[in-house]
Amino acid sequence: MNSMNRRSVLLAGLGVAGAGALAACSGSAGTPALASPSGSAVAAADERRTRSGKIHELTLTAARAVADLGAGITARTWAFDGQTPGREVRVTAGDTLACTLSNQLPNQATTSVHWHGIALRNDMDGVPPATQAAVRAGHNFTYRFTAGAPGTYFFHPHVGVQLDRGLYAPLVVADPREPLSYDEEWVVVLDDWLDGVTGTPDDVFAELRHGMGGMPMGNDSSSSSSSSGHDMAGMGGMDMSSMGGMSSSPSASPPGGGMGGEFMLMGAQSPLLGGDAGDVKYPYHLVNGRVPADPAVFRSRPGKRVRLRLINAGGDTAYRVALGGHQFTVTHTDGFPVRHQQVDALLVGMGERYDVLVTLADGVFPLVALAEGKNASGMAVIRTGSGSTPAATVRPKELGGMIMAASQLRASDDVRLASKKADGVHRIELTGSMMSYDWAVNGRRFDMSNPAAHPITVEEGQRVRLDFVNTTTMWHPMHLHGHTYQLGTSGPRKDTTIVLPKQTVSVFFDADNPGQWMLHCHNAYHGEAGMMALVAYRG
């Protein structure tokens, strides 16, 4: 245990943030009257937003594109304005964004834009059919909203599994009273990629939805993840390599990782994720749209203090992120400030964002995004001096050092929710399995043809507690639209959080943004299979 301090994994509480008895959602029989996404309550809340008076106008064209992934690799995909990631959009808190989406996608495909993490007015949230009609091919739709809270965000479609194509881009909301001191900034977008290489996301979902029942079973990932879905609650500060043969070594190969169907990944295992790491085989893992063999490069000078804004835009992959030869100082997660914490590496689930500060040394350093449990990685490079580009397979020692997940962070005092008893408590049971691919919330698959059929109802002004109860043997990054919640009573403010297998995470939010809001797993395929619900304000 001499290596305990160096290799400690700070994941205590990842599965059990918050405490208290679980309570089922209470509601009247029948469907209650719900606030309309464009109704008077939504308009009144929008009028209360602080505005700077500045308007940013832009057009996003969603169309076919050929993505240059580097190293001579190209992929036919869909993208915004012909590039992936799309061009960064940057505004200042209080500014108005007026963005016209032009749908030029092929095959009469409909689409939308969801502004991930932004607490905006409900009818601009971009979620067909709940908040708008899908934008038809050859048509336009203008999103107009105030960007309120500063932070790191991104945007992507909310139609089918389009998220797993090239249709995404970063959105940075700058703080007009920025408290951090730094010299430079770099936005880093992580993504797992297969579109136009081995198939399309629709091909993937068509195979996955049949479940493992039709797959050749050399190694049943469902049963293996069940036996590996350990209670991680008491493992903070422990050396993972001593835990029953499980290793946090980033070089450990997932057993049977190459098995399954054409797209289904079986045997991908991660102790950090409580067992089964993911569903999908990806040929590439990208950092800012580039493969490790031909990485994106950030050039700076020794001694510069750089703010990295990390965004996981992937469909099915959590990334363990580290910068060789450096430590991160974590300052924000999902746009909101936290008490600063020094770490070697971060565990970033799909939809999560982290801001970190790093003071650069002299040389050439790999920024590695290890595809957790999948024996693959993405890489970018920070260059401040002479030296050769690191090998595509490099594994910095920091990946096996002190690894941080959101549960170990604490909200900054200025954004922590005031202590208050919850007015409403809702049990959000995550159900389903890989065997039948029947992912759902509270045992009920979301019905896109009738999104308001079984709402989780809240009332404006309430303090709401959601108890995410994961009954499955897989982890789920749970994302709430239109709000940020707090993990437990003093954890970070977030909109997306990892819920480990067989664990419960309790989160709290103030119901201050009326409308009808999606709550779902940000694994693109779990969500599309049915692990979604509607959090709706009573009308």
Coordinates of C-alpha atoms in Angstrom, one line a residue:
M1 CA 0.0 0.0 0.0
N2 CA 3.0 2.3 -0.2
S3 CA 1.7 3.7 -3.5
M4 CA -1.7 4.7 -1.9
N5 CA -1.2 8.4 -2.0
R6 CA 0.1 8.5 -5.6
R7 CA -2.5 6.2 -7.0
S8 CA -5.5 7.1 -5.0
V9 CA -8.8 7.3 -6.9
L10 CA -11.1 9.9 -5.5
L11 CA -14.4 8.4 -6.3
A12 CA -16.0 8.2 -2.9
G13 CA -19.6 9.1 -3.2
L14 CA -19.8 8.8 -7.0
G15 CA -22.7 6.4 -6.6
V16 CA -24.2 7.8 -3.4
A17 CA -24.1 11.6 -3.5
G18 CA -26.7 12.9 -1.1
A19 CA -28.5 11.0 1.6
G20 CA -32.0 10.4 2.9
A21 CA -34.8 8.0 2.4
L22 CA -36.0 7.5 -1.1
A23 CA -39.5 8.6 -2.0
A24 CA -41.6 7.9 -5.0
C25 CA -42.9 10.7 -7.2
S26 CA -46.3 11.7 -5.9
G27 CA -48.9 12.7 -8.5
S28 CA -52.6 12.7 -9.1
A29 CA -54.3 10.1 -11.2
G30 CA -54.4 11.1 -14.8
T31 CA -52.3 13.6 -16.6
P32 CA -52.0 17.0 -14.8
A33 CA -52.1 20.3 -16.7
L34 CA -48.6 21.2 -17.7
A35 CA -46.9 24.6 -18.4
S36 CA -46.7 25.2 -22.1
P37 CA -43.1 25.5 -23.5
S38 CA -44.2 28.9 -24.9
G39 CA -46.8 29.8 -22.3
S40 CA -47.1 32.8 -20.0
A41 CA -45.0 31.3 -17.2
V42 CA -42.1 30.7 -19.6
A43 CA -42.4 34.2 -20.9
A44 CA -42.5 35.7 -17.4
A45 CA -39.4 33.8 -16.3
D46 CA -37.6 34.9 -19.4
E47 CA -38.5 38.6 -18.7
R48 CA -36.7 38.3 -15.4
R49 CA -33.4 37.3 -17.0
T50 CA -30.6 39.9 -16.9
R51 CA -29.7 41.1 -20.4
S52 CA -26.7 43.0 -21.6
G53 CA -28.5 44.3 -24.7
K54 CA -25.9 42.7 -27.1
I55 CA -27.2 40.4 -29.8
H56 CA -25.1 37.7 -31.6
E57 CA -26.6 36.6 -34.9
L58 CA -25.3 33.5 -36.7
T59 CA -26.4 30.8 -39.0
L60 CA -25.7 27.1 -38.6
T61 CA -26.0 25.0 -41.7
A62 CA -26.5 21.3 -41.0
A63 CA -25.4 19.3 -44.1
R64 CA -23.3 16.5 -45.5
A65 CA -19.6 17.0 -44.9
V66 CA -16.3 15.1 -45.4
A67 CA -14.4 15.3 -42.1
D68 CA -10.6 15.3 -42.2
L69 CA -9.7 13.3 -39.1
G70 CA -5.9 13.6 -39.8
A71 CA -3.4 11.0 -40.9
G72 CA -5.1 10.8 -44.3
I73 CA -8.4 9.6 -42.7
T74 CA -11.6 11.1 -43.9
A75 CA -15.2 10.3 -43.0
R76 CA -18.4 11.2 -44.7
T77 CA -20.6 12.6 -42.0
W78 CA -23.1 15.4 -41.1
A79 CA -21.7 18.6 -39.7
F80 CA -22.4 22.2 -39.0
D81 CA -20.9 24.4 -41.7
G82 CA -18.7 21.7 -43.1
Q83 CA -16.5 21.1 -40.1
T84 CA -16.4 19.0 -36.9
P85 CA -16.3 20.0 -34.2
G86 CA -18.2 23.0 -35.5
R87 CA -17.0 26.5 -35.0
E88 CA -16.9 27.7 -31.4
V89 CA -19.6 30.1 -30.5
R90 CA -18.6 32.6 -27.8
V91 CA -20.8 35.1 -26.1
T92 CA -20.8 37.0 -22.7
A93 CA -23.3 36.2 -19.9
G94 CA -26.4 38.3 -20.5
D95 CA -26.0 38.4 -24.3
T96 CA -28.7 37.3 -26.6
L97 CA -27.9 34.5 -29.1
A98 CA -30.0 34.6 -32.3
C99 CA -29.0 31.4 -34.2
T100 CA -30.8 30.3 -37.4
L101 CA -30.5 26.6 -38.1
S102 CA -30.6 25.8 -41.8
N103 CA -31.4 22.1 -42.3
Q104 CA -29.7 20.9 -45.5
L105 CA -29.4 17.3 -44.4
P106 CA -30.0 14.5 -46.9
N107 CA -32.9 12.0 -47.1
Q108 CA -35.4 14.4 -45.7
A109 CA -33.8 14.1 -42.3
T110 CA -35.3 16.3 -39.6
T111 CA -33.0 17.9 -37.0
S112 CA -32.8 20.5 -34.1
V113 CA -30.2 22.2 -31.9
H114 CA -30.1 21.6 -28.2
W115 CA -28.1 24.1 -26.2
H116 CA -26.6 21.6 -23.7
G117 CA -26.4 23.0 -20.1
I118 CA -27.9 26.4 -20.8
A119 CA -30.8 27.4 -18.6
L120 CA -32.7 29.1 -21.4
R121 CA -36.4 29.6 -22.2
N122 CA -38.2 26.3 -22.7
D123 CA -39.3 26.8 -26.3
M124 CA -35.7 27.3 -27.4
D125 CA -34.4 24.1 -25.9
G126 CA -34.4 22.2 -29.2
V127 CA -36.1 19.0 -28.2
P128 CA -38.7 17.7 -30.7
P129 CA -41.5 17.0 -30.1
A130 CA -41.6 18.2 -26.5
T131 CA -40.5 21.9 -27.1
Q132 CA -40.7 22.3 -30.8
A133 CA -41.5 20.6 -34.1
A134 CA -38.4 19.1 -35.7
V135 CA -36.9 21.3 -38.4
R136 CA -37.6 19.7 -41.7
A137 CA -35.1 19.3 -44.5
G138 CA -34.9 22.5 -46.6
H139 CA -36.3 24.6 -43.7
N140 CA -34.9 27.0 -41.1
F141 CA -35.6 27.7 -37.5
T142 CA -34.2 30.5 -35.4
Y143 CA -33.3 30.0 -31.8
R144 CA -33.3 33.2 -29.8
F145 CA -32.4 33.2 -26.1
T146 CA -30.4 34.8 -23.3
A147 CA -27.2 33.1 -22.3
G148 CA -27.4 33.5 -18.5
A149 CA -24.8 31.7 -16.5
P150 CA -21.2 31.9 -17.7
G151 CA -19.4 28.6 -18.3
T152 CA -18.4 25.9 -20.8
Y153 CA -21.3 24.4 -22.8
F154 CA -21.8 22.8 -26.2
F155 CA -24.7 22.3 -28.7
H156 CA -25.9 19.3 -30.6
P157 CA -29.1 17.8 -32.2
H158 CA -31.8 16.2 -30.1
V159 CA -33.2 14.0 -32.8
G160 CA -32.5 10.2 -32.9
V161 CA -28.8 9.4 -32.6
Q162 CA -27.6 12.4 -34.6
L163 CA -25.4 13.4 -31.6
D164 CA -23.0 10.6 -32.7
R165 CA -22.4 12.2 -36.1
G166 CA -20.3 15.4 -36.5
L167 CA -23.1 17.8 -35.5
Y168 CA -21.7 19.4 -32.4
A169 CA -19.7 22.5 -31.4
P170 CA -18.6 24.3 -28.3
L171 CA -20.4 27.2 -26.7
V172 CA -18.5 29.4 -24.3
V173 CA -20.4 31.9 -22.2
A174 CA -17.7 34.3 -20.9
D175 CA -17.9 35.9 -17.4
P176 CA -17.9 39.7 -17.7
R177 CA -16.3 39.7 -14.2
E178 CA -14.0 36.8 -14.7
P179 CA -12.4 36.0 -11.3
L180 CA -9.8 33.5 -12.7
S181 CA -6.3 34.7 -13.7
Y182 CA -4.8 33.0 -16.7
D183 CA -2.9 33.9 -19.9
E184 CA -4.5 31.7 -22.6
E185 CA -7.4 29.5 -23.2
W186 CA -8.0 26.3 -25.1
V187 CA -11.3 24.5 -25.8
V188 CA -10.8 20.7 -26.0
V189 CA -13.6 18.6 -27.4
L190 CA -13.5 14.8 -27.0
D191 CA -15.4 12.4 -29.2
D192 CA -15.8 8.8 -30.1
W193 CA -16.0 8.3 -33.8
L194 CA -17.4 5.7 -36.3
D195 CA -19.7 7.7 -38.6
G196 CA -18.6 7.3 -42.2
V197 CA -15.9 4.8 -41.2
T198 CA -17.5 1.6 -40.1
G199 CA -21.1 2.6 -40.4
T200 CA -23.5 5.2 -39.2
P201 CA -25.0 5.8 -35.8
D202 CA -28.4 4.6 -37.2
D203 CA -26.6 1.3 -38.1
V204 CA -25.3 1.0 -34.6
F205 CA -28.6 1.6 -33.0
A206 CA -30.3 -0.9 -35.3
E207 CA -28.0 -3.6 -34.1
L208 CA -28.0 -2.6 -30.4
R209 CA -31.7 -2.4 -30.1
H210 CA -31.8 -6.2 -30.6
G211 CA -29.8 -6.6 -27.4
M212 CA -27.3 -9.3 -26.6
G213 CA -29.9 -12.0 -27.1
G214 CA -28.9 -12.3 -30.7
M215 CA -25.1 -11.9 -30.2
P216 CA -22.6 -14.7 -30.1
M217 CA -21.7 -15.0 -26.5
G218 CA -18.0 -15.8 -25.9
N219 CA -18.1 -13.4 -22.9
D220 CA -21.4 -12.2 -21.5
S221 CA -20.8 -8.5 -20.7
S222 CA -24.1 -8.4 -18.9
S223 CA -23.1 -11.1 -16.4
S224 CA -19.6 -9.9 -16.0
S225 CA -20.6 -6.3 -15.4
S226 CA -23.1 -7.6 -12.8
S227 CA -20.3 -9.2 -10.9
S228 CA -18.1 -6.2 -11.3
G229 CA -20.7 -3.6 -10.3
H230 CA -19.1 -3.1 -6.9
D231 CA -20.2 -0.5 -4.4
M232 CA -17.6 2.2 -4.9
A233 CA -18.8 4.3 -2.0
G234 CA -16.1 3.4 0.4
M235 CA -13.2 3.4 -2.1
G236 CA -12.0 7.0 -1.8
G237 CA -8.2 7.1 -1.2
M238 CA -7.7 3.4 -2.0
D239 CA -5.1 1.9 -4.4
M240 CA -7.3 0.4 -7.0
S241 CA -4.6 -2.1 -8.1
S242 CA -5.0 -3.8 -4.7
M243 CA -8.8 -4.3 -5.0
G244 CA -9.4 -7.9 -5.8
G245 CA -7.2 -7.9 -8.8
M246 CA -8.9 -4.9 -10.4
S247 CA -6.4 -2.4 -11.7
S248 CA -6.7 1.3 -12.5
S249 CA -3.8 0.9 -14.9
P250 CA -4.6 2.7 -18.1
S251 CA -2.9 0.0 -20.1
A252 CA -5.1 -2.8 -18.9
S253 CA -6.9 -4.4 -21.9
P254 CA -10.6 -5.1 -21.6
P255 CA -11.2 -8.8 -21.6
G256 CA -13.0 -9.9 -24.8
G257 CA -13.2 -6.2 -25.9
G258 CA -13.2 -7.2 -29.6
M259 CA -16.2 -9.5 -29.2
G260 CA -19.9 -8.9 -30.1
G261 CA -21.5 -8.0 -33.3
E262 CA -20.4 -5.5 -36.0
F263 CA -20.9 -2.5 -33.7
M264 CA -21.7 -3.9 -30.2
L265 CA -18.7 -3.9 -27.9
M266 CA -18.6 -6.6 -25.3
G267 CA -16.2 -7.1 -22.3
A268 CA -15.2 -3.4 -21.9
Q269 CA -14.6 -3.2 -18.2
S270 CA -13.7 -0.3 -15.9
P271 CA -13.5 -0.3 -12.1
L272 CA -13.9 3.5 -12.2
L273 CA -17.3 3.0 -13.9
G274 CA -18.4 0.1 -11.8
G275 CA -18.0 -2.6 -14.4
D276 CA -19.3 -2.4 -18.0
A277 CA -17.7 0.6 -19.7
G278 CA -19.8 0.9 -22.9
D279 CA -21.7 -0.6 -25.7
V280 CA -20.1 0.5 -29.0
K281 CA -17.0 -0.3 -30.9
Y282 CA -15.4 3.0 -32.1
P283 CA -12.4 2.8 -34.6
Y284 CA -11.2 6.3 -33.5
H285 CA -11.2 8.6 -30.5
L286 CA -10.8 12.2 -31.4
V287 CA -9.5 15.3 -29.6
N288 CA -10.7 18.5 -31.5
G289 CA -11.6 16.3 -34.5
R290 CA -8.2 14.7 -34.9
V291 CA -6.8 11.1 -34.5
P292 CA -3.8 10.6 -32.2
A293 CA -1.5 9.8 -35.1
D294 CA -2.0 13.4 -36.4
P295 CA -3.0 15.4 -33.4
A296 CA -4.3 18.9 -32.8
V297 CA -1.5 21.1 -31.4
F298 CA -1.7 24.0 -29.0
R299 CA 1.3 26.2 -29.1
S300 CA 2.3 28.3 -26.1
R301 CA 5.4 29.2 -24.0
P302 CA 6.8 27.8 -20.8
G303 CA 5.3 29.4 -17.7
K304 CA 2.0 30.4 -19.3
R305 CA -1.1 29.7 -17.3
V306 CA -3.7 28.1 -19.6
R307 CA -7.4 27.5 -19.0
L308 CA -8.5 24.2 -20.6
R309 CA -12.2 23.8 -21.3
L310 CA -12.9 20.1 -21.6
I311 CA -16.1 18.9 -23.3
N312 CA -17.1 15.2 -23.7
A313 CA -19.2 15.2 -26.9
G314 CA -19.0 11.4 -27.2
G315 CA -21.9 9.1 -27.7
D316 CA -20.9 6.1 -25.6
T317 CA -17.4 6.7 -24.0
A318 CA -16.2 8.2 -20.7
Y319 CA -12.7 9.6 -20.9
R320 CA -9.9 9.7 -18.4
V321 CA -8.0 12.8 -19.2
A322 CA -4.5 13.8 -18.2
L323 CA -1.7 16.1 -19.5
G324 CA 1.7 14.4 -19.4
G325 CA 4.1 16.1 -16.9
H326 CA 1.4 18.3 -15.4
Q327 CA -1.3 18.5 -12.8
F328 CA -4.7 20.0 -13.4
T329 CA -6.3 22.6 -11.0
V330 CA -10.0 22.0 -11.4
T331 CA -12.0 25.2 -11.3
H332 CA -15.4 24.4 -12.8
T333 CA -17.7 21.6 -13.8
D334 CA -20.6 21.9 -16.2
G335 CA -20.1 25.7 -16.2
F336 CA -20.3 26.3 -12.4
P337 CA -17.3 27.1 -10.1
V338 CA -16.0 24.6 -7.6
R339 CA -13.4 24.8 -4.8
H340 CA -10.1 24.5 -6.5
Q341 CA -8.7 21.0 -6.4
Q342 CA -5.4 19.7 -7.8
V343 CA -5.6 16.3 -9.6
D344 CA -3.6 14.2 -12.0
A345 CA -6.5 13.1 -14.2
L346 CA -10.2 13.6 -14.6
L347 CA -13.0 11.2 -15.4
V348 CA -15.4 12.9 -17.8
G349 CA -18.7 11.2 -18.8
M350 CA -20.7 12.0 -21.9
G351 CA -22.2 15.5 -21.7
E352 CA -19.9 16.6 -18.8
R353 CA -17.6 19.6 -19.0
Y354 CA -14.6 20.6 -16.8
D355 CA -12.5 23.7 -16.7
V356 CA -9.0 23.3 -15.4
L357 CA -5.9 25.5 -15.1
V358 CA -2.4 24.3 -15.9
T359 CA 0.9 26.1 -15.8
L360 CA 2.9 24.9 -18.7
A361 CA 6.4 23.4 -18.5
D362 CA 9.0 23.5 -21.3
G363 CA 8.7 20.8 -24.0
V364 CA 6.1 18.8 -25.8
F365 CA 3.3 17.2 -23.8
P366 CA 0.5 14.7 -24.7
L367 CA -3.0 15.6 -23.6
V368 CA -4.4 12.1 -23.6
A369 CA -8.1 11.1 -23.4
L370 CA -8.1 7.5 -22.4
A371 CA -11.4 5.8 -23.6
E372 CA -12.2 4.3 -20.2
G373 CA -12.3 0.5 -20.3
K374 CA -12.0 0.4 -24.1
N375 CA -8.2 0.0 -24.5
A376 CA -8.0 3.0 -26.8
S377 CA -7.4 6.7 -26.6
G378 CA -7.5 10.1 -28.2
M379 CA -4.6 12.6 -28.0
A380 CA -3.7 16.2 -28.6
V381 CA -0.4 17.9 -28.0
I382 CA 0.7 21.0 -26.1
R383 CA 4.0 22.4 -27.4
T384 CA 6.0 25.0 -25.6
G385 CA 9.5 24.1 -26.9
S386 CA 11.4 21.7 -29.0
G387 CA 10.9 18.0 -29.1
S388 CA 9.3 15.2 -31.1
T389 CA 5.5 14.6 -31.1
P390 CA 4.6 11.8 -28.6
A391 CA 3.6 8.4 -29.9
A392 CA -0.1 8.0 -30.6
T393 CA -0.2 5.2 -27.9
V394 CA 1.5 7.2 -25.2
R395 CA 0.1 6.7 -21.7
P396 CA 1.3 9.4 -19.3
K397 CA 1.8 8.3 -15.7
E398 CA -0.7 10.9 -14.6
L399 CA -3.5 8.6 -16.0
G400 CA -2.7 6.2 -13.1
G401 CA -2.4 8.9 -10.5
M402 CA -5.0 10.8 -8.5
I403 CA -8.2 10.6 -10.6
M404 CA -11.0 13.0 -9.8
A405 CA -14.7 12.6 -10.5
A406 CA -17.4 15.2 -9.8
S407 CA -18.6 13.6 -6.6
Q408 CA -15.3 14.6 -4.8
L409 CA -15.7 18.3 -5.7
R410 CA -17.4 20.9 -3.7
A411 CA -19.4 23.9 -5.0
S412 CA -18.0 27.3 -4.5
D413 CA -19.7 29.2 -1.8
D414 CA -21.2 31.7 -4.2
V415 CA -23.1 29.1 -6.2
R416 CA -24.0 26.6 -3.4
L417 CA -27.7 26.2 -2.9
A418 CA -29.0 27.7 0.3
S419 CA -29.9 25.0 2.8
K420 CA -33.6 24.2 2.4
K421 CA -35.8 21.1 2.9
A422 CA -37.0 19.6 -0.4
D423 CA -40.6 20.3 -1.2
G424 CA -40.8 17.4 -3.7
V425 CA -38.8 14.2 -3.9
H426 CA -38.9 12.0 -7.0
R427 CA -37.5 8.5 -7.4
I428 CA -35.8 8.3 -10.8
E429 CA -35.2 4.5 -11.2
L430 CA -32.9 3.7 -14.1
T431 CA -33.9 0.3 -15.5
G432 CA -33.0 -2.0 -18.3
S433 CA -30.1 -4.3 -19.5
M434 CA -27.9 -5.0 -22.5
M435 CA -29.6 -8.4 -22.9
S436 CA -32.8 -6.8 -24.3
Y437 CA -31.7 -3.2 -24.6
D438 CA -34.8 -2.0 -22.8
W439 CA -33.3 1.1 -21.2
A440 CA -36.0 3.1 -19.4
V441 CA -36.8 5.4 -16.5
N442 CA -39.0 3.9 -13.8
G443 CA -39.5 0.8 -16.0
R444 CA -41.2 2.9 -18.7
R445 CA -39.5 3.6 -22.1
F446 CA -40.0 7.2 -23.1
D447 CA -42.7 7.6 -25.8
M448 CA -41.6 10.2 -28.4
S449 CA -45.0 10.2 -29.9
N450 CA -46.6 11.3 -26.6
P451 CA -43.8 13.0 -24.5
A452 CA -46.2 14.4 -21.9
A453 CA -47.8 11.0 -21.2
H454 CA -46.1 10.3 -17.8
P455 CA -44.4 13.5 -16.6
I456 CA -42.4 14.0 -13.4
T457 CA -44.3 17.0 -12.2
V458 CA -42.8 19.9 -10.2
E459 CA -44.2 23.3 -9.2
E460 CA -42.5 26.7 -9.7
G461 CA -40.7 27.8 -6.6
Q462 CA -40.1 24.3 -5.2
R463 CA -36.8 22.9 -4.0
V464 CA -36.8 19.5 -5.8
R465 CA -34.8 16.4 -5.0
L466 CA -34.2 13.7 -7.6
D467 CA -33.0 10.3 -6.4
F468 CA -31.3 8.6 -9.3
V469 CA -31.5 4.9 -8.4
N470 CA -29.5 2.8 -10.8
T471 CA -30.8 -0.7 -10.8
T472 CA -28.8 -1.7 -13.9
T473 CA -25.3 -3.1 -14.3
M474 CA -24.2 -0.2 -16.4
W475 CA -23.3 3.4 -15.6
H476 CA -25.4 6.3 -16.9
P477 CA -24.6 10.0 -17.2
M478 CA -27.9 11.6 -16.3
H479 CA -28.6 15.0 -17.8
L480 CA -31.3 17.5 -16.9
H481 CA -32.3 20.2 -19.3
G482 CA -32.9 23.8 -18.4
H483 CA -31.5 23.6 -14.9
T484 CA -28.4 22.9 -12.8
Y485 CA -28.7 20.6 -9.8
Q486 CA -26.4 20.2 -6.8
L487 CA -24.9 16.9 -5.9
G488 CA -26.0 16.2 -2.3
T489 CA -26.0 19.1 0.1
S490 CA -22.6 20.6 -0.7
G491 CA -21.4 19.0 -4.0
P492 CA -20.9 20.7 -7.3
R493 CA -23.6 22.4 -9.4
K494 CA -24.0 20.3 -12.5
D495 CA -26.5 19.4 -15.3
T496 CA -24.9 15.9 -16.1
T497 CA -23.6 13.4 -13.5
I498 CA -22.4 9.8 -13.6
V499 CA -24.6 7.3 -11.8
L500 CA -22.7 4.0 -11.2
P501 CA -24.3 0.6 -11.3
K502 CA -26.5 -0.4 -8.3
Q503 CA -25.9 3.0 -6.8
T504 CA -28.0 6.1 -5.9
V505 CA -27.2 9.7 -6.5
S506 CA -29.4 12.4 -4.9
V507 CA -29.4 15.8 -6.5
F508 CA -31.3 19.1 -5.7
F509 CA -32.5 21.9 -7.8
D510 CA -34.7 25.0 -7.5
A511 CA -37.7 24.9 -9.9
D512 CA -37.2 28.4 -11.3
N513 CA -37.4 27.8 -15.1
P514 CA -40.9 26.8 -16.1
G515 CA -41.7 24.5 -19.0
Q516 CA -41.3 20.9 -20.0
W517 CA -37.7 19.6 -19.7
M518 CA -36.0 16.4 -20.7
L519 CA -34.2 14.2 -18.1
H520 CA -32.2 11.5 -19.8
C521 CA -29.1 9.3 -20.0
H522 CA -26.5 11.1 -22.2
N523 CA -25.4 7.8 -23.7
A524 CA -26.9 8.5 -27.1
Y525 CA -28.1 5.0 -27.6
H526 CA -29.5 4.5 -24.1
G527 CA -31.5 7.7 -24.4
E528 CA -32.8 6.8 -27.8
A529 CA -33.8 3.3 -26.5
G530 CA -36.0 4.9 -23.9
M531 CA -34.0 6.1 -20.9
M532 CA -35.7 9.5 -20.9
A533 CA -38.4 11.2 -18.9
L534 CA -40.1 14.6 -18.9
V535 CA -39.7 16.9 -15.9
A536 CA -42.7 19.2 -16.3
Y537 CA -44.0 22.2 -14.4
R538 CA -47.6 22.2 -13.5
G539 CA -49.6 24.7 -15.5

